[in-house]
Coordinates of C-alpha atoms in Angstrom, one line a residue:
M1 CA 60.5 -89.1 29.2
D2 CA 56.2 -90.0 29.4
F3 CA 54.1 -87.5 31.1
G4 CA 50.8 -86.6 33.4
L5 CA 48.4 -84.8 34.3
V6 CA 47.8 -85.5 37.9
L7 CA 43.8 -82.6 38.8
Q8 CA 41.9 -82.9 41.5
T9 CA 38.4 -83.7 40.6
D10 CA 36.2 -80.3 41.2
P11 CA 33.1 -79.3 39.9
P12 CA 32.6 -78.7 37.5
A13 CA 33.7 -82.1 36.0
S14 CA 34.0 -80.7 32.7
A15 CA 36.5 -79.1 33.7
V16 CA 38.7 -81.7 34.0
V17 CA 38.1 -83.6 30.6
G18 CA 39.2 -81.3 29.4
L19 CA 41.7 -80.4 30.6
M20 CA 42.5 -83.6 30.4
R21 CA 41.9 -83.3 27.3
R22 CA 44.2 -80.5 26.4
A23 CA 46.4 -82.2 27.8
E24 CA 46.5 -85.3 25.7
R25 CA 46.8 -83.2 22.2
N26 CA 50.2 -81.6 24.6
G27 CA 51.9 -84.8 24.7
F28 CA 50.8 -86.4 27.7
S29 CA 50.3 -89.9 28.2
N30 CA 48.3 -90.3 31.5
G31 CA 45.9 -88.4 32.8
W32 CA 45.5 -88.9 37.2
T33 CA 43.4 -87.8 39.3
F34 CA 43.5 -87.5 43.2
D35 CA 41.4 -89.7 45.0
S36 CA 39.2 -88.0 48.9
T37 CA 35.8 -89.5 48.4
V38 CA 35.0 -86.7 51.1
L39 CA 37.1 -83.1 49.2
W40 CA 36.6 -83.9 45.6
Q41 CA 34.2 -85.7 43.0
E42 CA 34.2 -89.5 41.6
P43 CA 36.7 -89.9 39.5
F44 CA 36.5 -93.4 38.3
V45 CA 33.4 -91.1 37.3
I46 CA 34.9 -88.2 35.6
Y47 CA 37.4 -91.3 34.2
S48 CA 34.5 -92.4 31.5
R49 CA 34.7 -89.5 30.3
I50 CA 37.6 -88.9 29.7
L51 CA 38.5 -91.3 28.0
E52 CA 35.6 -91.4 25.8
H53 CA 37.0 -88.3 24.2
T54 CA 40.2 -89.9 24.2
T55 CA 42.2 -91.7 21.9
K56 CA 45.1 -92.8 24.1
L57 CA 45.0 -91.2 27.2
K58 CA 46.1 -93.8 30.3
V59 CA 43.7 -92.5 33.3
G60 CA 44.7 -93.3 36.8
T61 CA 44.4 -93.3 40.5
M62 CA 46.6 -90.5 42.2
V63 CA 47.1 -92.4 44.7
T64 CA 43.2 -95.2 46.1
N65 CA 43.5 -96.4 48.5
P66 CA 42.3 -99.8 50.6
G67 CA 40.3 -98.6 52.9
T68 CA 37.4 -96.1 50.4
R69 CA 36.4 -99.3 48.8
A70 CA 35.5 -102.4 49.1
W71 CA 38.4 -104.0 46.8
E72 CA 35.8 -106.2 44.2
V73 CA 34.8 -102.3 43.9
T74 CA 37.3 -100.5 43.4
A75 CA 38.7 -103.9 40.5
S76 CA 35.5 -103.5 38.9
A77 CA 36.0 -99.9 38.3
F78 CA 38.6 -100.1 37.1
A79 CA 38.4 -103.6 34.8
T80 CA 35.3 -101.8 33.4
L81 CA 36.6 -99.1 32.5
N82 CA 39.0 -101.7 29.6
E83 CA 36.2 -103.8 28.8
M84 CA 34.1 -100.2 28.0
Y85 CA 38.0 -98.2 26.7
G86 CA 40.8 -101.5 25.9
N87 CA 42.9 -101.4 28.7
R88 CA 43.9 -97.6 29.6
T89 CA 44.2 -97.4 33.5
V90 CA 46.7 -97.7 35.9
C91 CA 45.7 -98.4 40.0
G92 CA 47.8 -95.6 41.9
I93 CA 47.4 -97.1 45.6
G94 CA 48.6 -95.9 49.2
R95 CA 48.0 -95.9 52.5
G96 CA 45.6 -93.4 52.4
D97 CA 46.1 -90.1 53.9
S98 CA 43.0 -86.9 52.9
A99 CA 40.6 -89.7 51.6
M100 CA 41.1 -91.2 54.9
R101 CA 42.2 -89.0 57.6
V102 CA 39.4 -86.5 56.5
A103 CA 37.1 -89.5 57.1
G104 CA 38.0 -90.2 60.3
R105 CA 39.9 -92.7 60.4
R106 CA 43.8 -93.1 60.2
P107 CA 46.3 -94.7 57.5
N108 CA 46.4 -97.9 56.3
T109 CA 48.6 -100.7 57.1
L110 CA 50.9 -101.7 54.9
A111 CA 49.9 -105.6 55.1
R112 CA 46.7 -104.5 54.3
L113 CA 47.6 -102.4 51.3
S114 CA 49.9 -105.5 50.1
E115 CA 47.0 -107.4 50.1
A116 CA 44.9 -105.3 48.5
M117 CA 47.7 -104.6 45.6
R118 CA 47.2 -108.3 45.1
V119 CA 43.5 -108.5 45.6
I120 CA 43.2 -105.3 43.2
R121 CA 45.6 -106.7 40.1
D122 CA 44.0 -110.0 40.1
L123 CA 41.0 -109.4 39.8
A124 CA 40.6 -106.6 37.5
E125 CA 43.1 -109.0 35.3
G126 CA 40.2 -112.0 35.6
R127 CA 41.9 -114.4 38.3
E128 CA 40.7 -115.4 41.3
A129 CA 41.3 -113.2 44.3
V130 CA 40.3 -114.2 48.1
V131 CA 38.2 -111.4 50.0
D132 CA 37.6 -111.6 53.8
G133 CA 37.8 -115.3 53.5
T134 CA 35.2 -115.3 50.2
P135 CA 37.7 -116.9 47.0
L136 CA 35.8 -114.3 43.9
R137 CA 36.7 -113.7 40.2
L138 CA 34.8 -110.8 37.6
P139 CA 33.8 -113.7 35.3
W140 CA 33.0 -110.8 32.5
V141 CA 36.9 -109.8 32.7
K142 CA 38.3 -111.2 29.1
D143 CA 42.0 -110.1 28.4
G144 CA 42.4 -107.0 31.4
R145 CA 45.1 -105.6 32.3
L146 CA 45.7 -103.5 35.7
P147 CA 49.1 -101.9 36.0
V148 CA 49.4 -101.4 40.6
W149 CA 51.7 -98.3 41.4
M150 CA 51.9 -97.6 44.4
A151 CA 53.2 -94.6 46.4
A152 CA 56.0 -93.9 49.1
Y153 CA 58.6 -93.1 50.6
G154 CA 59.7 -95.1 54.2
P155 CA 61.7 -97.5 53.7
K156 CA 59.3 -100.5 54.9
A157 CA 57.1 -99.3 51.8
L158 CA 59.5 -98.9 49.8
E159 CA 61.1 -102.0 49.9
M160 CA 57.5 -103.0 49.4
A161 CA 56.8 -101.2 46.5
G162 CA 59.7 -102.5 44.8
R163 CA 58.9 -106.3 45.7
E164 CA 54.8 -105.8 44.8
A165 CA 54.1 -102.9 42.7
D166 CA 54.7 -102.7 38.8
G167 CA 55.1 -98.9 39.6
F168 CA 56.3 -97.0 41.6
I169 CA 55.6 -93.3 42.6
L170 CA 57.1 -90.5 44.1
Q171 CA 55.1 -87.3 45.1
L172 CA 58.6 -84.8 45.4
A173 CA 60.9 -84.5 42.2
D174 CA 64.2 -83.9 44.9
L175 CA 67.2 -84.4 43.0
Y176 CA 69.1 -86.5 46.6
L177 CA 65.8 -87.4 48.0
T178 CA 65.0 -89.0 43.7
E179 CA 68.2 -90.9 43.6
Y180 CA 68.1 -91.8 47.3
M181 CA 64.7 -93.1 46.7
V182 CA 64.3 -95.6 43.8
K183 CA 67.4 -96.9 44.0
A184 CA 66.0 -98.3 47.8
V185 CA 63.0 -99.7 45.3
R186 CA 64.8 -101.2 42.9
D187 CA 66.9 -102.8 45.5
A188 CA 64.0 -103.9 47.0
A189 CA 62.6 -106.0 43.6
A190 CA 66.3 -107.7 42.8
A191 CA 66.5 -109.0 46.5
A192 CA 62.9 -110.1 45.2
G193 CA 64.1 -111.3 42.5
R194 CA 62.5 -109.7 40.3
D195 CA 64.0 -107.7 37.4
P196 CA 64.3 -103.5 38.5
A197 CA 63.7 -102.7 34.9
S198 CA 59.9 -103.7 34.9
L199 CA 59.1 -101.4 37.6
T200 CA 57.8 -97.8 36.2
I201 CA 59.3 -94.8 38.0
C202 CA 56.9 -91.8 38.2
V203 CA 58.2 -88.4 39.4
A204 CA 55.2 -86.6 40.1
A205 CA 55.7 -83.1 41.6
P206 CA 54.2 -79.2 40.7
A207 CA 55.3 -77.8 37.7
Y208 CA 55.1 -74.3 37.1
V209 CA 57.1 -72.6 33.6
G210 CA 56.9 -68.8 34.3
D211 CA 60.6 -66.3 35.9
D212 CA 58.1 -65.2 38.2
L213 CA 59.3 -67.5 41.0
D214 CA 58.4 -65.6 43.8
H215 CA 55.1 -65.9 42.4
A216 CA 55.1 -69.7 41.7
R217 CA 56.5 -70.4 45.5
E218 CA 53.2 -69.1 46.4
Q219 CA 51.5 -70.9 44.1
C220 CA 53.1 -74.5 44.7
R221 CA 54.0 -74.2 48.5
W222 CA 51.5 -76.2 49.2
F223 CA 52.9 -79.3 47.8
G224 CA 55.1 -79.4 50.7
G225 CA 53.2 -79.1 53.3
M226 CA 51.0 -82.6 51.3
V227 CA 54.5 -84.1 51.4
G228 CA 55.1 -83.5 55.1
N229 CA 51.8 -84.8 56.1
H230 CA 53.4 -88.0 55.4
V231 CA 57.1 -86.6 56.4
A232 CA 55.1 -86.1 60.2
D233 CA 54.0 -89.9 59.8
L234 CA 57.6 -91.0 59.5
V235 CA 59.1 -88.8 61.7
G236 CA 56.2 -90.4 64.4
R237 CA 57.4 -93.5 63.8
Y238 CA 61.4 -93.1 62.9
G239 CA 62.3 -90.8 65.1
E240 CA 63.5 -87.0 64.1
H241 CA 66.8 -88.6 63.6
S242 CA 67.1 -92.1 61.7
A243 CA 69.4 -93.8 59.9
V244 CA 66.8 -95.0 57.6
V245 CA 65.2 -92.1 56.6
P246 CA 67.0 -89.1 54.8
E247 CA 67.1 -85.5 57.2
A248 CA 66.9 -84.1 53.3
L249 CA 62.9 -85.3 54.0
T250 CA 62.0 -84.8 57.6
A251 CA 64.3 -81.5 58.7
Y252 CA 61.7 -78.9 57.2
I253 CA 58.7 -80.0 59.4
K254 CA 60.2 -79.1 62.5
E255 CA 57.9 -76.7 62.4
R256 CA 54.4 -77.7 61.2
H257 CA 51.6 -77.5 62.9
G258 CA 49.1 -79.3 62.4
Y259 CA 47.1 -79.0 58.9
D260 CA 43.4 -78.0 57.4
Y261 CA 42.4 -80.9 55.0
S262 CA 39.7 -78.5 54.0
H263 CA 43.1 -76.7 51.4
H264 CA 44.5 -80.0 51.3
G265 CA 46.7 -79.9 47.7
R266 CA 45.1 -76.0 46.7
A267 CA 47.5 -72.9 46.7
G268 CA 47.3 -70.3 49.3
N269 CA 47.3 -73.6 51.8
P270 CA 47.4 -71.7 54.8
S271 CA 48.6 -74.2 56.8
T272 CA 51.1 -74.7 54.9
D273 CA 53.2 -71.3 56.5
F274 CA 55.9 -73.7 57.4
V275 CA 57.6 -74.4 54.2
P276 CA 60.2 -72.6 53.1
D277 CA 61.6 -71.6 49.7
D278 CA 64.6 -73.9 49.3
I279 CA 61.7 -76.6 49.7
V280 CA 59.0 -75.4 47.2
D281 CA 62.2 -75.9 45.2
R282 CA 63.6 -79.0 45.6
F283 CA 59.9 -80.8 45.7
C284 CA 58.4 -78.1 42.6
L285 CA 59.7 -77.5 38.8
L286 CA 60.1 -73.6 38.4
G287 CA 61.0 -71.4 36.8
P288 CA 61.5 -70.9 32.7
A289 CA 60.4 -73.7 30.1
E290 CA 65.4 -74.4 30.1
A291 CA 65.2 -74.7 34.2
H292 CA 62.1 -77.3 33.5
I293 CA 64.1 -79.5 31.3
E294 CA 67.4 -79.2 32.7
K295 CA 66.0 -80.7 36.8
L296 CA 64.0 -83.6 34.1
Q297 CA 66.7 -84.0 32.4
A298 CA 68.7 -85.1 35.7
L299 CA 66.1 -86.6 36.8
R300 CA 66.0 -88.7 33.4
E301 CA 69.2 -89.9 34.0
L302 CA 68.3 -91.3 38.0
G303 CA 66.3 -94.0 36.6
V304 CA 62.4 -91.8 36.5
D305 CA 60.7 -93.0 33.0
Q306 CA 57.6 -90.8 34.5
F307 CA 57.5 -87.2 35.6
A308 CA 53.5 -86.6 36.8
V309 CA 52.6 -82.8 36.8
Y310 CA 50.1 -81.3 39.8
A311 CA 47.8 -79.0 38.3
M312 CA 47.3 -77.0 41.4
H313 CA 48.0 -73.4 40.5
D314 CA 46.1 -70.6 39.1
T315 CA 48.4 -71.3 35.3
K316 CA 46.9 -75.0 34.1
E317 CA 46.7 -74.5 30.5
E318 CA 49.8 -71.8 30.3
T319 CA 51.2 -74.6 31.4
I320 CA 50.4 -78.1 30.0
D321 CA 50.4 -76.2 26.9
A322 CA 54.0 -74.5 27.8
Y323 CA 54.4 -78.0 28.6
G324 CA 53.0 -79.6 25.1
S325 CA 55.4 -76.8 23.6
Q326 CA 58.9 -77.0 24.4
V327 CA 59.9 -79.3 27.3
I328 CA 58.3 -82.0 25.8
P329 CA 58.8 -82.3 22.7
A330 CA 62.8 -81.1 23.9
L331 CA 62.8 -84.5 26.1
R332 CA 62.2 -86.7 23.6
T333 CA 64.5 -85.5 21.2
T334 CA 67.4 -85.4 24.2

């Protein structure tokens, strides 16, 4: 199993670079950031510094979307980093949540996301693609490689990820839901004539190493609220008791009353008081290192290739170090 670190690009950017360097020293293979243009600093600028100050770490968006940048701009940004640092990027992409809603826009449609994934991948890898009716190609791209991993929860999005993406990002670590959604993605890949094993499966969730579970829960409760935004969209589309969306995912948002994006992805978010302890426990990895190892071994058995640690809490450095000294070695030797 590989490991990634997920950060927000809060200033100073030097702190983000420093944490990513720390992650690489501790055995992490990927460095991810949010991509929400209004709320945080521009990630592609920071990626250049991360890549300059690391040797093997791959960087990418968790996640970008088709609506806040022209697709040729996104492709060119990834391709430029790849040319400079040797194909060390991954494009994580979804319909768009905070980046779109904060700017007063709705998340993109799946049809638009599908077209954007194809165009961005083709352009970044040097192939021609049609953008708004005009054939385009980046003539300077040589031997470019850009895996595109799609974030998804709902049945149509899961099917599209299996059919079209190079990888699948699941932003929660619940064992039942992981099994359910990984199966849906791989079944869709097989139905499309693809090798299901060729898709990289990435689970991303907060991890907090320590014995004080009450404090850990309060530091990570924000995550249930973030996921709840996507769940609310699913409930609006399919209803509260849908045969195609598991109640294990949707039931907990019954007491949800709106969401304030000014606290998005942060410990202490006041919009997440509806999230019960059992959801935090199911969706996140909490407790001593041994508890993390046990859950990660179960996730690996379900086909998860990478676990990406959301480190938006008060023990970023300690969590990175604990994973490097205890968790990552155990998952690579058992």
